mmCIF file of C-alpha atoms in Angstrom:
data_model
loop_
_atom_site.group_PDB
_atom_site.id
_atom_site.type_symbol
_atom_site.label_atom_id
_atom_site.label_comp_id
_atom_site.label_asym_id
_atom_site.label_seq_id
_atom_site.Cartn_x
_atom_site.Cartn_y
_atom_site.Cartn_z
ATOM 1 C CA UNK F 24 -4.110 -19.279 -2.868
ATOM 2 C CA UNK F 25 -1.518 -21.953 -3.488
ATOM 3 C CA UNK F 26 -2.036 -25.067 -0.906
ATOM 4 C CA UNK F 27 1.390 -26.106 -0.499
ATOM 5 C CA UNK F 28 2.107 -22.392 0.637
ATOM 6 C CA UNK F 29 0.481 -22.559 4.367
ATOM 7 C CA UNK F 30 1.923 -19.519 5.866
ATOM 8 C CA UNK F 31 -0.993 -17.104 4.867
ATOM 9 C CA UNK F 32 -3.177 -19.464 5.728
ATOM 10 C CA UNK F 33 -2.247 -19.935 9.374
ATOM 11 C CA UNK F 34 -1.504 -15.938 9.762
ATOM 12 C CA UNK F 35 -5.364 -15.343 8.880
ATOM 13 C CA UNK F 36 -6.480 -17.780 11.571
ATOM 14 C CA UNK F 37 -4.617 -16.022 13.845
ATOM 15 C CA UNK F 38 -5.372 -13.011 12.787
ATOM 16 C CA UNK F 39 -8.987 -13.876 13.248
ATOM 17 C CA UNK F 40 -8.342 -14.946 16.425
ATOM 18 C CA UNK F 41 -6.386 -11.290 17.088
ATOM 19 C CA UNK F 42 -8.997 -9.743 15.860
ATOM 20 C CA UNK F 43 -12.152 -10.889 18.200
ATOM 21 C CA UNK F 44 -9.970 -11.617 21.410
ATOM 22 C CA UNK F 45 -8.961 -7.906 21.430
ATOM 23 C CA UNK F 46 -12.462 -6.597 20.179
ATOM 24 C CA UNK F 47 -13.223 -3.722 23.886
ATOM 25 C CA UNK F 48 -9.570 -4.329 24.730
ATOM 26 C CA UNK F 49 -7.465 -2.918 22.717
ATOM 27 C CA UNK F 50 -8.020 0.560 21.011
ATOM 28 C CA UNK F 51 -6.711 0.206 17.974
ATOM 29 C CA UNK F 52 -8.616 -3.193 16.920
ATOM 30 C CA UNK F 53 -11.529 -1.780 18.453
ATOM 31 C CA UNK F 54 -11.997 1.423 16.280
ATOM 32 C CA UNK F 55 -10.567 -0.804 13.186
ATOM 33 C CA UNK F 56 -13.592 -3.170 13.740
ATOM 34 C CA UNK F 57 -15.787 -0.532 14.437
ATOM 35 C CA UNK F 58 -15.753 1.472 11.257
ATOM 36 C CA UNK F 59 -14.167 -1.164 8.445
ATOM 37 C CA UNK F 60 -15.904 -4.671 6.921
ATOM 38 C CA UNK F 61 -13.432 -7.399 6.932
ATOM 39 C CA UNK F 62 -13.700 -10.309 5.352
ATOM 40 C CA UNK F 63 -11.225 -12.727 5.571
ATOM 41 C CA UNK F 64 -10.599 -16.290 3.255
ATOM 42 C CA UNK F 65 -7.838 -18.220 4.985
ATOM 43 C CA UNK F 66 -7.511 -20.370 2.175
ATOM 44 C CA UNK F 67 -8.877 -20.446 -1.553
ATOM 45 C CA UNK F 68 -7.406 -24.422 -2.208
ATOM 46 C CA UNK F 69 -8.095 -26.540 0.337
ATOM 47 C CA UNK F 70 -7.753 -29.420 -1.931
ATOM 48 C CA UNK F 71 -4.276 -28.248 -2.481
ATOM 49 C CA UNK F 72 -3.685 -28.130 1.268
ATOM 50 C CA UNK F 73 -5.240 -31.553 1.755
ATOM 51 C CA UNK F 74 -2.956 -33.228 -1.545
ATOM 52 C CA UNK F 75 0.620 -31.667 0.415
ATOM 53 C CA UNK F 76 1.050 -34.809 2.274
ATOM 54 C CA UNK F 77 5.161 -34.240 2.836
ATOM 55 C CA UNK F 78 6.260 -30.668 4.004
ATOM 56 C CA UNK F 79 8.563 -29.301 1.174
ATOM 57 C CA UNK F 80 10.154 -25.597 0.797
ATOM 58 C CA UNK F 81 10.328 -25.388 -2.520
ATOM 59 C CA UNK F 82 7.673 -27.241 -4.613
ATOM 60 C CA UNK F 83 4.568 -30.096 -4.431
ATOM 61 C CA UNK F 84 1.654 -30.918 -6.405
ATOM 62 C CA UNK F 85 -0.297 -28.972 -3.612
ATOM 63 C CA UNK F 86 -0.081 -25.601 -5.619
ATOM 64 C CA UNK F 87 -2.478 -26.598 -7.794
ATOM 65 C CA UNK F 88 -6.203 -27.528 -7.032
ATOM 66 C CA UNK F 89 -8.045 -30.987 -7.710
ATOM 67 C CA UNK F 90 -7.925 -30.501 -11.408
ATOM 68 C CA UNK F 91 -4.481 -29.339 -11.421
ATOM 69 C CA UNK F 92 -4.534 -25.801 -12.303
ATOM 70 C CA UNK F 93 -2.789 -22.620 -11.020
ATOM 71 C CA UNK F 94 -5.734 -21.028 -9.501
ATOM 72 C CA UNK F 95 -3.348 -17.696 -9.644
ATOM 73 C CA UNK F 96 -2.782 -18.047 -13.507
ATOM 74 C CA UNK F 97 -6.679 -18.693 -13.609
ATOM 75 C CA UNK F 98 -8.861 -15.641 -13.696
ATOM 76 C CA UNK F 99 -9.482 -13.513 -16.682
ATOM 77 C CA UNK F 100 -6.631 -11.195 -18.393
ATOM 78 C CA UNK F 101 -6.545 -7.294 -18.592
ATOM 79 C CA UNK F 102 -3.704 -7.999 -21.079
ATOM 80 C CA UNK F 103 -4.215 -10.864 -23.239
ATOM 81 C CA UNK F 104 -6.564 -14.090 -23.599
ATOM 82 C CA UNK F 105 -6.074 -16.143 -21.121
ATOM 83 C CA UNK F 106 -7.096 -19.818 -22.820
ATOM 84 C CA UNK F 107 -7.700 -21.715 -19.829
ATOM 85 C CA UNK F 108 -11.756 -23.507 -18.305
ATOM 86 C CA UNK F 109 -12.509 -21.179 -14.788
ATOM 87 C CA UNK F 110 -12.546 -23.369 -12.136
ATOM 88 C CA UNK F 111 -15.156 -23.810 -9.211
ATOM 89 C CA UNK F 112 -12.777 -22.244 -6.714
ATOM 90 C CA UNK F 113 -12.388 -18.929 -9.197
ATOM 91 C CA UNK F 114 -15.540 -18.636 -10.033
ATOM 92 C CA UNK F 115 -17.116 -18.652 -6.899
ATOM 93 C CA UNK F 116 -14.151 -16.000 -5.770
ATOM 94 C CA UNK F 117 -14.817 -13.972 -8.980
ATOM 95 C CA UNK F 118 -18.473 -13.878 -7.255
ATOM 96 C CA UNK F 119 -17.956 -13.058 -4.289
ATOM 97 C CA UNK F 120 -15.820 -9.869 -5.725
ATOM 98 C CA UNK F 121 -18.861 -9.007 -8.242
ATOM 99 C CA UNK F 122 -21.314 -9.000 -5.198
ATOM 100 C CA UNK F 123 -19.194 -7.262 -2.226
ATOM 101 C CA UNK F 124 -18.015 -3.594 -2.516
ATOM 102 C CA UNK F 125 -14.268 -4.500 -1.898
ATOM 103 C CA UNK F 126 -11.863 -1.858 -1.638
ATOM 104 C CA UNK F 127 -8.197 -2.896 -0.230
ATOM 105 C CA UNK F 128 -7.045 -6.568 -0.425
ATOM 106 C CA UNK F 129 -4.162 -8.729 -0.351
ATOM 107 C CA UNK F 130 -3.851 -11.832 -1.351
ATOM 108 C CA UNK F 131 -0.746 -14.654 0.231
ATOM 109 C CA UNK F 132 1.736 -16.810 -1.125
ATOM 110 C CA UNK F 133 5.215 -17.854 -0.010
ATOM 111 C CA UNK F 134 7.825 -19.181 -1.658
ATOM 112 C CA UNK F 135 9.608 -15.350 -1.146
ATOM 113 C CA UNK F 136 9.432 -12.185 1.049
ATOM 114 C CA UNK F 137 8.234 -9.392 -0.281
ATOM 115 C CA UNK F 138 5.192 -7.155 -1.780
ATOM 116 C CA UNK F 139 4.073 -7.382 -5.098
ATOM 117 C CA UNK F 140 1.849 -4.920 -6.398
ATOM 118 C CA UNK F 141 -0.130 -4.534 -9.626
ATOM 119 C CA UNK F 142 0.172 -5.014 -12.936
ATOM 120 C CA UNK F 143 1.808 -8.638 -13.338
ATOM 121 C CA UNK F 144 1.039 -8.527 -16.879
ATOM 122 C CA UNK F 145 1.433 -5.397 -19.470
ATOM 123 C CA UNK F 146 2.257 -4.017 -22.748
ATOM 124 C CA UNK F 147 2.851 -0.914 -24.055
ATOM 125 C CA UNK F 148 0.081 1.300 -23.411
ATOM 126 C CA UNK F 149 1.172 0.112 -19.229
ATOM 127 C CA UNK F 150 5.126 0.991 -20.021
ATOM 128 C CA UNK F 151 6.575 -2.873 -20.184
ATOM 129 C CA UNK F 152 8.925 -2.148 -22.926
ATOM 130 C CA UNK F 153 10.715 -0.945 -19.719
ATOM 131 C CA UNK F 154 10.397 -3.547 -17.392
ATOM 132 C CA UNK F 155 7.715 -2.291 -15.622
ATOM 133 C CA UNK F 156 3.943 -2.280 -16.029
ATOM 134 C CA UNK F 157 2.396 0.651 -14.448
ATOM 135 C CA UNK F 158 -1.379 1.042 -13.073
ATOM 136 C CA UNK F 159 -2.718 4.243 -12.898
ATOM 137 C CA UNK F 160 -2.307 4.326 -9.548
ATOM 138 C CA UNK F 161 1.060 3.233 -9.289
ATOM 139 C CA UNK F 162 1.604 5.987 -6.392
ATOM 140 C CA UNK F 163 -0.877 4.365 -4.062
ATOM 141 C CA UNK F 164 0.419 0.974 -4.729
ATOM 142 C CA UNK F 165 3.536 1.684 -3.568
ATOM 143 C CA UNK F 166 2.436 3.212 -0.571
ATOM 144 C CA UNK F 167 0.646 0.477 0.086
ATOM 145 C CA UNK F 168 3.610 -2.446 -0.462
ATOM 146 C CA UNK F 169 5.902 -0.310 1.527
ATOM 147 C CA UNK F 170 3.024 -0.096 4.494
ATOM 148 C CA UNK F 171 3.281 -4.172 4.559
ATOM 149 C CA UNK F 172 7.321 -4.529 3.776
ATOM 150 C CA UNK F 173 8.153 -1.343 6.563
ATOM 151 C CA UNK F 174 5.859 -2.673 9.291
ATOM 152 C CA UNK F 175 6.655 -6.367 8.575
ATOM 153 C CA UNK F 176 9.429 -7.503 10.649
ATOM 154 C CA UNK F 177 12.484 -8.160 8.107
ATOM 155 C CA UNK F 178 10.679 -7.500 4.602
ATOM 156 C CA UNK F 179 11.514 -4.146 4.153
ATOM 157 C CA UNK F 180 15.111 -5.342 4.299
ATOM 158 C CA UNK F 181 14.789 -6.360 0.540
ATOM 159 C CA UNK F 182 17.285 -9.289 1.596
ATOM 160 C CA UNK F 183 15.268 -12.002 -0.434
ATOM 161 C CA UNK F 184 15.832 -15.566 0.444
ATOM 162 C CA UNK F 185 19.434 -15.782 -1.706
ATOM 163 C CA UNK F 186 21.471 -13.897 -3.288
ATOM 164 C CA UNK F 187 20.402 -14.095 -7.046
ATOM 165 C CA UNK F 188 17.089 -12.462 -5.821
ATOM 166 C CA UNK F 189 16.955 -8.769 -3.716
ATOM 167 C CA UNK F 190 14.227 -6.681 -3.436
ATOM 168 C CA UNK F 191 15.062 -2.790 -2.710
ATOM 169 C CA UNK F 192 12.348 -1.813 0.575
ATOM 170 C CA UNK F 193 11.194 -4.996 0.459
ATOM 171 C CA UNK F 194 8.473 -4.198 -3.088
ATOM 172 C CA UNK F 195 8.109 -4.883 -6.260
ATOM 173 C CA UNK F 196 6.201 -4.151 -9.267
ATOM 174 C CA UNK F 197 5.064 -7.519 -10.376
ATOM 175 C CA UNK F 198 5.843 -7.611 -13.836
ATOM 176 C CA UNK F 199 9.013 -6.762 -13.150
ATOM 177 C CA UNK F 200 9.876 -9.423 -11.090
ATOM 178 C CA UNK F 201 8.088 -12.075 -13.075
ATOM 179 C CA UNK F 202 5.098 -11.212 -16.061
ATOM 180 C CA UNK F 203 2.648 -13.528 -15.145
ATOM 181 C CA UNK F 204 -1.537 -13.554 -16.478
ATOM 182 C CA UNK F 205 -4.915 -14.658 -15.328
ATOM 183 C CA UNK F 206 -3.743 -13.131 -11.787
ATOM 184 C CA UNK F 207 -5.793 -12.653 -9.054
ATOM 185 C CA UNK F 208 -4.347 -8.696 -7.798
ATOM 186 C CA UNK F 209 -4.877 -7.531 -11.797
ATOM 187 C CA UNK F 210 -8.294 -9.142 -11.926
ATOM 188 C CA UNK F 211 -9.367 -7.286 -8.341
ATOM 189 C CA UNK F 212 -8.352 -4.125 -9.596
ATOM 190 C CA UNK F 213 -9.518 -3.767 -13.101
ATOM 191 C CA UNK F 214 -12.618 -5.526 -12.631
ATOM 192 C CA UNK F 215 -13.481 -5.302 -8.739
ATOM 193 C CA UNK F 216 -12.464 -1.730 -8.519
ATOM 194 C CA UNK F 217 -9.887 -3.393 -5.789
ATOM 195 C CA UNK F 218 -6.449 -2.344 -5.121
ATOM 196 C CA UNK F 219 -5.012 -5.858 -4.538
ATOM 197 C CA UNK F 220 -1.281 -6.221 -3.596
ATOM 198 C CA UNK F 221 0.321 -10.238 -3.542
ATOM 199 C CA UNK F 222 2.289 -10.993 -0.082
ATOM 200 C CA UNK F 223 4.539 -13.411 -0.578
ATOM 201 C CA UNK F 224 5.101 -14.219 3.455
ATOM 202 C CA UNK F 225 7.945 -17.021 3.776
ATOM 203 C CA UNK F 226 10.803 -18.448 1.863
ATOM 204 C CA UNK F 227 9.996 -21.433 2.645
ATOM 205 C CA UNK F 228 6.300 -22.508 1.369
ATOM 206 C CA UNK F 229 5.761 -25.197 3.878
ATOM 207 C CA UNK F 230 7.347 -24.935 7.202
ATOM 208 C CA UNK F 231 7.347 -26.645 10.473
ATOM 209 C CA UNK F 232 4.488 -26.448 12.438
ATOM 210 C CA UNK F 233 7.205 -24.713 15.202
ATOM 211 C CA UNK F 234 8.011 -21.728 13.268
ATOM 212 C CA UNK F 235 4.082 -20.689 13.110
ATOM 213 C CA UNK F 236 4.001 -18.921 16.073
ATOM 214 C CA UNK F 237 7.092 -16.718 14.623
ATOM 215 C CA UNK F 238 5.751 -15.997 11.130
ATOM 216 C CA UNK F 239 2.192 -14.728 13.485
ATOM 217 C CA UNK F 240 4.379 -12.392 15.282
ATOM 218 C CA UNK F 241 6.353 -11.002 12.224
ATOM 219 C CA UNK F 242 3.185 -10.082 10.404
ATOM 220 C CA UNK F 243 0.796 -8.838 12.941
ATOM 221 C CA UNK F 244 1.473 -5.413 12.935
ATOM 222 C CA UNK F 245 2.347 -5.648 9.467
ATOM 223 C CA UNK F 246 -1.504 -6.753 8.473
ATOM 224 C CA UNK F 247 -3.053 -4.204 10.741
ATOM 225 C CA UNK F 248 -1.746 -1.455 9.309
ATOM 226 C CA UNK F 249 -2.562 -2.528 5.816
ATOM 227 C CA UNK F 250 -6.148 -2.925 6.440
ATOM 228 C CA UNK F 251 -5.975 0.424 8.105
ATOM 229 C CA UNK F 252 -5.189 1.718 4.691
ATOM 230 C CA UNK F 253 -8.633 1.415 2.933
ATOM 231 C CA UNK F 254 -9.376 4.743 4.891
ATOM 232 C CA UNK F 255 -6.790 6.429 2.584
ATOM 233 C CA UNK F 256 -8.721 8.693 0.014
ATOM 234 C CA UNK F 257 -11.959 9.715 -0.467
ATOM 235 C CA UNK F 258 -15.940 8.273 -0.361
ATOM 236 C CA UNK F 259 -19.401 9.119 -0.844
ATOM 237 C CA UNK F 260 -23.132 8.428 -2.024
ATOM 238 C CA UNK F 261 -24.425 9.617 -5.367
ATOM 239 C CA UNK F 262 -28.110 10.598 -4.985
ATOM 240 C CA UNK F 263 -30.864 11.827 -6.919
ATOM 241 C CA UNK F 264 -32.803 14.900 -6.239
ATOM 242 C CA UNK F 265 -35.009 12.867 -4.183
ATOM 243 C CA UNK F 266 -31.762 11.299 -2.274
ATOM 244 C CA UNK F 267 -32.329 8.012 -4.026
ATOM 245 C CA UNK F 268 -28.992 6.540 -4.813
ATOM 246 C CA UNK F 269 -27.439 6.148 -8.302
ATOM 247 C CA UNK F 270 -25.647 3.101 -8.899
ATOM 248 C CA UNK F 271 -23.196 2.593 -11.610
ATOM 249 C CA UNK F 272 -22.650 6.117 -11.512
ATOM 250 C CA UNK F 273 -18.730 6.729 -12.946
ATOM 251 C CA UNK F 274 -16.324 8.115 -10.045
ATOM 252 C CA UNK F 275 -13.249 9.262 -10.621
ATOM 253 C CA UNK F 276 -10.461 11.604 -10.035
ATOM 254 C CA UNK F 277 -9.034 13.259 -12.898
ATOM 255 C CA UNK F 278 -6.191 12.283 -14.965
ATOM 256 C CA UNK F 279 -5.934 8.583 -13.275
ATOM 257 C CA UNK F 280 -9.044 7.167 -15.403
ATOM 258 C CA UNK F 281 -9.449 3.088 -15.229
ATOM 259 C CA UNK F 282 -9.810 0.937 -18.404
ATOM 260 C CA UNK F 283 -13.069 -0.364 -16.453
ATOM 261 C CA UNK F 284 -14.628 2.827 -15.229
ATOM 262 C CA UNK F 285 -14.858 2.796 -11.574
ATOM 263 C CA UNK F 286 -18.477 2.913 -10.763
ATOM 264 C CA UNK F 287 -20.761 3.679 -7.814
ATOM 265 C CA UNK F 288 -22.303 0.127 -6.096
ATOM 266 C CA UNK F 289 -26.274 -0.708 -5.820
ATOM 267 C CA UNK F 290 -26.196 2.203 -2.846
ATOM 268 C CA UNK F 291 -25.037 5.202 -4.973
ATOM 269 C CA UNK F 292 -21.010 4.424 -2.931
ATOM 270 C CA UNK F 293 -18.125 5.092 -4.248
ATOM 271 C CA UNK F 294 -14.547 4.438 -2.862
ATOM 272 C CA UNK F 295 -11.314 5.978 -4.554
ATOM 273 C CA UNK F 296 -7.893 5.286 -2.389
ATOM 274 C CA UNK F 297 -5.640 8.312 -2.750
ATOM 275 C CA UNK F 298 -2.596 9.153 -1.294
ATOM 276 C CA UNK F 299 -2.164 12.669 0.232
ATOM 277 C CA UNK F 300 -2.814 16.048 -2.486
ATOM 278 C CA UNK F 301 -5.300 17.974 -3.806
ATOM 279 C CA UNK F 302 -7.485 16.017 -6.416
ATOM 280 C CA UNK F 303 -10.821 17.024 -8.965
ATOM 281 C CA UNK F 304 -13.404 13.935 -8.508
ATOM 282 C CA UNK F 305 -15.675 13.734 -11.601
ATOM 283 C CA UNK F 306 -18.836 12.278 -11.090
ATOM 284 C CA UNK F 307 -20.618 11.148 -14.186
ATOM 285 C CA UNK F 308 -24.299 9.824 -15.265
ATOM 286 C CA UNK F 309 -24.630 8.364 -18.605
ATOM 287 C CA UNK F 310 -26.962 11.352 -20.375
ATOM 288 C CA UNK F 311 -26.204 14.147 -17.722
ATOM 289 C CA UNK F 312 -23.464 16.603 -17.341
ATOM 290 C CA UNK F 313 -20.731 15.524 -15.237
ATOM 291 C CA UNK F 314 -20.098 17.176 -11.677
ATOM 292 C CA UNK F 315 -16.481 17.955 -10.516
ATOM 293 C CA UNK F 316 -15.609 18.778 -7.423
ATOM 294 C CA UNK F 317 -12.246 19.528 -6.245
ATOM 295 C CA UNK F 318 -11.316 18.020 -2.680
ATOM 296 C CA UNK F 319 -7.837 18.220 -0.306
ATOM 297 C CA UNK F 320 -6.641 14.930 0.939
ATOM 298 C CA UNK F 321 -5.209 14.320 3.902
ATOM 299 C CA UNK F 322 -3.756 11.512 5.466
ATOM 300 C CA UNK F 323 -6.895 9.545 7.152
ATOM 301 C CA UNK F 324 -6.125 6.001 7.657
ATOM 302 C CA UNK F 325 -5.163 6.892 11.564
ATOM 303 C CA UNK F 326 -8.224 8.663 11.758
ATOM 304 C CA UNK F 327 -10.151 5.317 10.383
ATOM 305 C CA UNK F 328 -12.140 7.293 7.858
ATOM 306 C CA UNK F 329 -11.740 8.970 4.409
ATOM 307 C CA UNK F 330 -12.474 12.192 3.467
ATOM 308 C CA UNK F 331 -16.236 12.553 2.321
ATOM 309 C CA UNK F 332 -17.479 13.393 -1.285
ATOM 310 C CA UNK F 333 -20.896 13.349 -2.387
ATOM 311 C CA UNK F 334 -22.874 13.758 -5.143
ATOM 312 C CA UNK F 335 -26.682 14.690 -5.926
ATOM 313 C CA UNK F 336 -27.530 15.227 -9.709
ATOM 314 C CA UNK F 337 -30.848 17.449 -9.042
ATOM 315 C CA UNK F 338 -31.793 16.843 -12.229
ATOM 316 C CA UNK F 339 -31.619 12.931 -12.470
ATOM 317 C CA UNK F 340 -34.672 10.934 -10.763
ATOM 318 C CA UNK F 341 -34.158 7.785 -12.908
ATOM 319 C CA UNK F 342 -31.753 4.771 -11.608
ATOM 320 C CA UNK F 343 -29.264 3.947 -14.298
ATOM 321 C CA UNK F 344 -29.063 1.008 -15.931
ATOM 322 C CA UNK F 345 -26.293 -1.699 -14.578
ATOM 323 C CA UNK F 346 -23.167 -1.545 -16.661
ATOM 324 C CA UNK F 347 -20.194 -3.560 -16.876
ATOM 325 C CA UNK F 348 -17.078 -4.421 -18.384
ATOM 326 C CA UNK F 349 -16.562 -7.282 -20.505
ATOM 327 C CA UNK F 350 -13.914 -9.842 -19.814
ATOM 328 C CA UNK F 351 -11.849 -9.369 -22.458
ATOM 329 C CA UNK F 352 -8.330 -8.517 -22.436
ATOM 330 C CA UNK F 353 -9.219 -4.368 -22.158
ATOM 331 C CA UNK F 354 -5.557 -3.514 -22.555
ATOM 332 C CA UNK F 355 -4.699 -5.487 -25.675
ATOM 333 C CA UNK F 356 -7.638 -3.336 -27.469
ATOM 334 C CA UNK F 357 -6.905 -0.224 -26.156
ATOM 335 C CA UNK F 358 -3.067 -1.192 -27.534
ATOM 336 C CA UNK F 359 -4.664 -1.690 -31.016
ATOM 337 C CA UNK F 360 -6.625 1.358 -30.797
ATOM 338 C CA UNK F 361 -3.585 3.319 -29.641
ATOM 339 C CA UNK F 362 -1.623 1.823 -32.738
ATOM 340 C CA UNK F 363 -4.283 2.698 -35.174
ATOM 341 C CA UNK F 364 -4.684 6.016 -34.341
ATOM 342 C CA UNK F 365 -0.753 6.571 -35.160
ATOM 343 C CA UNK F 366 -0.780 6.319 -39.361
ATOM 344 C CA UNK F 367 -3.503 8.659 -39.503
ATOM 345 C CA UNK F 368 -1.625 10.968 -37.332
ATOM 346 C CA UNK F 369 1.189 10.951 -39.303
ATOM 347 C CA UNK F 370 -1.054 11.684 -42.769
ATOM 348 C CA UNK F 371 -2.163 14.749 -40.907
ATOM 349 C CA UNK F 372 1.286 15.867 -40.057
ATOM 350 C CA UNK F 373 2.906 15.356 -43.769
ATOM 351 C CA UNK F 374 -0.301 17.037 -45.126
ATOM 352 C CA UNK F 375 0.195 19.897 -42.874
ATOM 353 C CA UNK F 376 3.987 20.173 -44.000
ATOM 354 C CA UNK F 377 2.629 19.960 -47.754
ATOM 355 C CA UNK F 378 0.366 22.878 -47.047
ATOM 356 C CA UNK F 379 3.126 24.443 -45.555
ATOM 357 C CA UNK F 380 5.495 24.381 -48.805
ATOM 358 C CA UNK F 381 2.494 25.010 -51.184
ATOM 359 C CA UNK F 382 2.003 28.474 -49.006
#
């Protein structure tokens, strides 16, 4: 994402690499390949790669694209208005979500060691009067930053790279590490309907070309077990009576609602990562009573599938119209409404306590 931080990018190619040369050989890759779509960027500034002309650690001009901007500070804001002209690079990533049906991702930086998982930004309605800005699916981002940090070679140490900067299992949420907006891993999940998680892979952002080979080997397993994790949870199709799909159909599960309602794609799918419990799915179409179902999860990733869910609404034989969210900052409004709705509750509360002493 950043071109002066080249770790990620070199992992990917040889991940690539990992991936096809052991495609029939080795079990593991093979079933992985076999039942999930990967798609893999191995960088998103290559200007920024191009402009780091002397190695450096800490900091170079490469971080930033052609038109020098942050394309991690970039992308709309869940949170607030972020006041800054989308560039190419963005927009054409901001695409490329909108038209794939992209479940798990990660995206790489260096410059520390650790996992960083969503939100970077908050306010109150997310909890950051505490230091922490909470996602409704906090629980399965966690499981998924430990799955990187535990199967990473030294992250889950939580060492850092001095001593003014530890990170307990190797995590963190982000906005409690740093509040940051226009994000990338916010942006995937509250309009992408990704979970997103930020790796930041090295201490040092630009290394010698030697150490490569040793940053490869202390990720590999690391970045196959992640991707093994979009099998956590629970899929299906939501049909018609005629089996026709519904798209933009809202999916689900109780009592972890999005801001942007998750939604069924153009083929009726839907994909909801859960960790391991007992959940009610609630499948809505806009004019149509609502179907709940109530499923068990269990732990699939090893098993390279989630559980299966679907719905048919007998009664529906009309595709629904496409619906989206709009990108403005969804939190900040739903703060407002939140704060509105609290002097008319406290009218009704003194009027009740008049009634009271007038009985």
């Amino acid at each position: 994402m950043h071109g002066d931080e080249t770790v990620g990018r070199e992992v990917l190619l040889h991940l690539i690499d990992f991936l096809v040369t052991n495609y029939g050989r080795d079990p593991v890759v093979t079933r992985l390949l076999n039942s999930t779509r990967i798609h893999i960027m191995p960088t998103m500034n290559p200007d920024g790669f191009e402009a780091t002309e002397e190695p450096d650690c800490y900091y170079s001009h490469g971080r930033y694209n052609k038109n020098g901007e942050d394309l991690n500070r970039n992308f709309p804001d869940a949170f607030e208005n972020n006041n800054v002209t989308i560039q190419p690079e963005t927009r054409a990533v901001m695409n490329w979500i909108k038209n794939e049906t992209f479940v798990l991702s990660a995206n790489l930086h260096g410059g520390a060691l650790v996992a960083s998982y969503t939100f970077d930004n908050g306010n109150a309605v997310t909890g950051s009067s505490e230091g922490y800005s909470k996602s409704p699916d906090d629980d399965v981002f966690i499981h998924l930053a430990k799955t990187y940090s535990y199967n990473h070679a030294s992250m889950y140490k939580g060492t850092g790279c001095d001593n003014r900067q530890t990170f307990p299992e190797g995590i963190t949420n982000g906005y409690s590490w740093y509040q940051l907006e226009g994000g990338m891993q916010d942006y995937n999940y509250v309009w992408g309907q990704c979970f997103e998680i930020t790796l930041e892979l090295s201490c040092c952002k630009y290394p010698p070309a030697d150490q490569l080979e040793e940053f490869w080997r202390d990720n590999k397993v690391a970045l196959i077990e992640y991707i093994k994790q979009v099998h956590l949870g629970v899929k299906g199709q939501v049909t018609d009576k005629d089996g026709t799909p519904i798209p933009n159909a809202i999916v689900e599960a109780e009592g972890r609602s999005h801001i942007c309602p998750y939604r069924t794609n153009q083929y009726g799918e839907y994909f909801l990562l859960l960790l391991p419990g007992i959940y009610v799915i609630k499948a809505t179409v806009p004019g149509f009573k609502s179907m709940l179902k109530t499923v068990e999860v269990s732990s699939n990733s090893d098993n390279f599938s989630a559980l299966k869910c679907d719905f048919c609404f007998s009664e529906v034989s009309i595709k629904t119209r496409a619906s989206s969210c709009p990108k403005i900052p969804l939190y900040q409004e739903l703060e407002r409404a939140s704060a509105a709705g609290k002097p008319t509750l406290n009218i009704f509360v003194l009027m009740t306590v008049m009634l009271v002493i007038l009985k």
